[in-house]
Coordinates of C-alpha atoms in Angstrom, one line a residue:
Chain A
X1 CA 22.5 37.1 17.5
X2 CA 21.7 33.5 18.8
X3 CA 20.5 31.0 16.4
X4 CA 18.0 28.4 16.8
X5 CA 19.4 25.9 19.5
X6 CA 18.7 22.1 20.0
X7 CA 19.2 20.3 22.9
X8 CA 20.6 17.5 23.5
X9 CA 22.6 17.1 21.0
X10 CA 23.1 13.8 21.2
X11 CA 20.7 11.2 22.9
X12 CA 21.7 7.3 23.0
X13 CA 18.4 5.6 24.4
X14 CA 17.1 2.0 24.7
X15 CA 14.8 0.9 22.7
X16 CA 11.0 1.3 24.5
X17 CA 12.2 4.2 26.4
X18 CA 10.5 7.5 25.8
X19 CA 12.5 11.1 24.6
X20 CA 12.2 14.2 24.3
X21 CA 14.0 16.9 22.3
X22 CA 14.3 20.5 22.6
X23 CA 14.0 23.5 20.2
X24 CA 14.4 27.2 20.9
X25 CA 13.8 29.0 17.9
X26 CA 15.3 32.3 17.2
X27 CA 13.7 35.2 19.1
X28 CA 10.8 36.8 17.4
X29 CA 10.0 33.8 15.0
X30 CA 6.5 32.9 15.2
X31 CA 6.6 29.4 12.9
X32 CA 8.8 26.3 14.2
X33 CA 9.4 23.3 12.0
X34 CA 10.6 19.6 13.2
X35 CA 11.9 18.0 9.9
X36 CA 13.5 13.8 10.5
X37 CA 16.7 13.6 8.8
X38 CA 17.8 9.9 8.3
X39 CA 21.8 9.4 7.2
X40 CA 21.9 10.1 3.6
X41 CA 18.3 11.3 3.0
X42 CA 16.4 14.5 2.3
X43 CA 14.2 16.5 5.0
X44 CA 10.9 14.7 6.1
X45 CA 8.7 16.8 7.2
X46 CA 6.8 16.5 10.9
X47 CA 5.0 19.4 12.6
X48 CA 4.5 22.6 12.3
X49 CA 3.4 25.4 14.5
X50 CA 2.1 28.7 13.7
X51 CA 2.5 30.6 17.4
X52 CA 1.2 27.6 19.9
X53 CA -1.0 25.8 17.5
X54 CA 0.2 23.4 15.1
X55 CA -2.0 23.5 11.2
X56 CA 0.0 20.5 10.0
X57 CA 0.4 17.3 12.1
X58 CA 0.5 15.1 8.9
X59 CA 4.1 14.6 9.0
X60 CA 4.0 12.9 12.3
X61 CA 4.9 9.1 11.5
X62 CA 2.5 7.2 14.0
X63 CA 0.8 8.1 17.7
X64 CA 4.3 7.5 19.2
X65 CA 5.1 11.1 18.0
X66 CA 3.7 14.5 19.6
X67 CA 5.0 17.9 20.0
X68 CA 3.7 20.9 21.5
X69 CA 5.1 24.5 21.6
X70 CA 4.0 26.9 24.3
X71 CA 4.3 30.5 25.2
X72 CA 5.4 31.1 21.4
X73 CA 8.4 29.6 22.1
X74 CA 10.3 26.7 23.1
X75 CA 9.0 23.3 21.3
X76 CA 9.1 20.2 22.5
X77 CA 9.3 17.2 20.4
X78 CA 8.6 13.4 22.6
X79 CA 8.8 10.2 21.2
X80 CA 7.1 7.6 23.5
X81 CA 8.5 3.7 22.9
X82 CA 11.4 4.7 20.9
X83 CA 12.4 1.8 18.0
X84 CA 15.2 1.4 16.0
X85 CA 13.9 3.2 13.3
X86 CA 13.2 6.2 15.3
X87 CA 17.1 6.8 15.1
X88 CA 18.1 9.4 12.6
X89 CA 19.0 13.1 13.2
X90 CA 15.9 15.4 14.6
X91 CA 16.0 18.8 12.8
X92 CA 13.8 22.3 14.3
X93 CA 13.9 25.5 11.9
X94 CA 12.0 28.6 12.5
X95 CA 10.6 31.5 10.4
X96 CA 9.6 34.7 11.4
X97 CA 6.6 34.3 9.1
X98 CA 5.7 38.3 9.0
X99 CA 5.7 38.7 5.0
X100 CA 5.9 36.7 1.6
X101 CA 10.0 36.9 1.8
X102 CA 10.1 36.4 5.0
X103 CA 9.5 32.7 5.6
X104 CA 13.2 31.9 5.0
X105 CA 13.9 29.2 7.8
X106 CA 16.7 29.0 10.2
X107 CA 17.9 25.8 11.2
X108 CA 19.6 24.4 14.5
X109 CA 22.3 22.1 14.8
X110 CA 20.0 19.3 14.8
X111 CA 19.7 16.4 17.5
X112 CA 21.1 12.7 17.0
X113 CA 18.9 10.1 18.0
X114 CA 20.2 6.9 18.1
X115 CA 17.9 4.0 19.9
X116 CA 19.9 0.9 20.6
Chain B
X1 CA 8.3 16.1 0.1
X2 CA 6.1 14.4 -2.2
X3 CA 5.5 17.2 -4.2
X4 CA 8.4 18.2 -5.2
X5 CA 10.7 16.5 -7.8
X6 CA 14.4 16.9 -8.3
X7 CA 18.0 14.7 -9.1
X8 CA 18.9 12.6 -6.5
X9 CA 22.2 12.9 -7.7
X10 CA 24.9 15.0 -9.9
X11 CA 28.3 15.0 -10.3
X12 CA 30.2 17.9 -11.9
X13 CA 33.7 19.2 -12.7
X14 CA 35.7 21.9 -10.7
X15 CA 35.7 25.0 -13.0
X16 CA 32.4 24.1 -14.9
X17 CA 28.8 25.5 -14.1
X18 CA 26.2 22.7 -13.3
X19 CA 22.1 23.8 -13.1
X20 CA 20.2 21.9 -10.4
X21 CA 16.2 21.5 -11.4
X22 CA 13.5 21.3 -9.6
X23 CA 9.6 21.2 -10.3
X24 CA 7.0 21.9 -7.9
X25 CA 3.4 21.5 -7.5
X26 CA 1.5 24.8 -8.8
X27 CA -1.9 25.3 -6.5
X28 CA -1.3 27.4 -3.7
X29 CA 2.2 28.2 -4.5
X30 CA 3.9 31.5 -3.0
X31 CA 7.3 31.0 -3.2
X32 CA 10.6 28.8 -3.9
X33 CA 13.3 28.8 -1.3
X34 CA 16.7 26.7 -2.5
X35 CA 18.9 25.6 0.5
X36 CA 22.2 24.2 1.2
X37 CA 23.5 21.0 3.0
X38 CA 26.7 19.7 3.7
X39 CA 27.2 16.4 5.2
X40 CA 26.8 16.4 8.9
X41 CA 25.1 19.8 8.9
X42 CA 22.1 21.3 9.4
X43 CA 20.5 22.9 5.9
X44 CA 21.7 26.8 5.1
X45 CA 19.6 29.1 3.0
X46 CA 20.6 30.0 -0.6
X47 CA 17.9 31.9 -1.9
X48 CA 14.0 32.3 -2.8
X49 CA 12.3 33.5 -5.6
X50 CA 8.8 34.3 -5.5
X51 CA 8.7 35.8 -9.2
X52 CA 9.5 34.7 -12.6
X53 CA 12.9 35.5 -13.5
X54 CA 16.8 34.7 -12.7
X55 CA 18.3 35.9 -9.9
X56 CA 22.1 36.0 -9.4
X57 CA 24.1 36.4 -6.1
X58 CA 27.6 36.1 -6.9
X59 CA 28.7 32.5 -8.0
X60 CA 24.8 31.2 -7.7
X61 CA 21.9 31.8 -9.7
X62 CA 18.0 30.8 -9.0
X63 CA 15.8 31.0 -11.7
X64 CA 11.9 30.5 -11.2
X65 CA 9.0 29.9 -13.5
X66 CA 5.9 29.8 -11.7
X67 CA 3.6 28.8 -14.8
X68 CA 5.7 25.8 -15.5
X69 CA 6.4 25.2 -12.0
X70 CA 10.1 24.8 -12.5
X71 CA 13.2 26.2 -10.9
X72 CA 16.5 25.8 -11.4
X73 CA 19.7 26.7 -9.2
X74 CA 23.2 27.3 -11.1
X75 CA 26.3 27.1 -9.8
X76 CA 29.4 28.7 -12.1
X77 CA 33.0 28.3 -11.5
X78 CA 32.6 25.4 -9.4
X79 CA 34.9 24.6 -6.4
X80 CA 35.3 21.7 -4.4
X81 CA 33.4 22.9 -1.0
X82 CA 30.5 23.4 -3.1
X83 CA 29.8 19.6 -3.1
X84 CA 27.0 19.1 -0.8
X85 CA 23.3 18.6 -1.0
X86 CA 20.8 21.2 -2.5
X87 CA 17.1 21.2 -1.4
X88 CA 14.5 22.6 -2.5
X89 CA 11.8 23.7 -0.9
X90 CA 8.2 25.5 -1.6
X91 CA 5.9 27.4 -0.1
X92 CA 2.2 27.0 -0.4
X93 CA -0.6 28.4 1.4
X94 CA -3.4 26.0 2.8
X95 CA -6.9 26.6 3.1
X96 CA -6.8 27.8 6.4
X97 CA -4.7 30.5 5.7
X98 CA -1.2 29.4 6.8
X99 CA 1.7 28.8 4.9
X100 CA 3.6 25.8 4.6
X101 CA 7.0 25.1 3.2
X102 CA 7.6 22.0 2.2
X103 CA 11.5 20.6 1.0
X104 CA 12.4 17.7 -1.3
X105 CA 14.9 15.0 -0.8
X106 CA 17.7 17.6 -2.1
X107 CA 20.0 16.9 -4.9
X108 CA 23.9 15.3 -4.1
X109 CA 25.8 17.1 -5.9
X110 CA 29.7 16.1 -6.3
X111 CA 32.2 18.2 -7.6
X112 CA 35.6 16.3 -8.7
X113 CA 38.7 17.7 -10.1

């Protein structure tokens, strides 16, 4: 069955421009993630959503960040003024988030963000 | 994932078992999911324990302790593809009801010959 797919999968910007990334989670899941990957580090935690509504902005690093998810589905992730230190690799998981064993999350191939 | 500690690093021989610790905050805790990483890839899931105990799925073994707040993952017979990163993650449940999971920085492990 289809996994959870990111688009683009690359994205070269200029510094100041805005972006936004894509996430389509699997089918079904109700809880999407958007985790910041920089090279050589762990998982840092942005956003949540549970359905539409996001519990958990606290991950979000400033006001430049925002995400919304609608319809249950696709998420949308926009950085507004990109800076350098924006660039790393933009990660969405889902979870299907129907039981305690069931929050196991699914990750997509991720989105590279470089801002020059 | 600032509550959750583990090595940043570990190196270990091919053929040898290495154990991978992690400890985790207790209030609100529901579960512990151990994933996988290899460079350049997104994060693959391993396995998640939810009650005390060991358990084994083939060459990899996840061992919880909620009182302590402790888990480890062990990895026998080692071969080289297994050197990547290992996170671990928790889940915890907020007050409003929802459930969070939350990963650390992950461990590095190398495996040399």
């Amino acid at each position: 069955g289809a996994g959870v797919s990111q688009s683009p999968s690359n994205k070269v910007t200029e510094k100041g421009k805005d972006v936004e990334l894509r996430c389509d989670p699997i089918s079904g899941h109700t809880a999407l993630y958007w985790y910041r990957q920089s090279l050589g580090q762990g998982l840092e935690f942005l956003i949540y959503f549970q359905g539409n509504s996001a519990p958990d902005k606290s991950g979000l690093p400033s006001d430049r960040f925002s995400a919304e998810r609608t319809g249950g589905s696709v998420s949308t992730l926009t950085i507004q003024r990109t800076q350098q230190e924006d660039s790393a690799v933009y990660l969405c998981a889902s979870s299907v988030r129907a039981g305690p064993s069931t929050d196991t999350q699914y990750f997509g191939p991720g989105t590279r963000l470089t801002v020059l | 994932g600032q509550n959750i500690d583990q090595p940043t690093e570990m190196t270990a021989t091919e053929g040898a078992i290495v154990q991978i610790n992690c400890t985790y905050q207790t209030s609100g805790f529901n579960g512990l999911f151990w994933y996988q990483q290899h460079a350049g890839e997104a994060p693959t899931f391993l396995s998640y324990n939810v009650l005390d105990g060991l358990e084994e799925k083939g060459r990899f073994s996840s061992f919880l302790s909620r009182s302590k707040g402790y888990s480890y993952l062990l990895l026998k017979e080692l071969q080289m593809k297994d050197s990547a990163s290992y996170l671990c993650a928790d889940r915890i449940g907020d007050s409003g009801g929802y459930q969070k999971v939350t990963f650390g920085t992950g461990t590095k492990l190398q495996v040399i010959p």
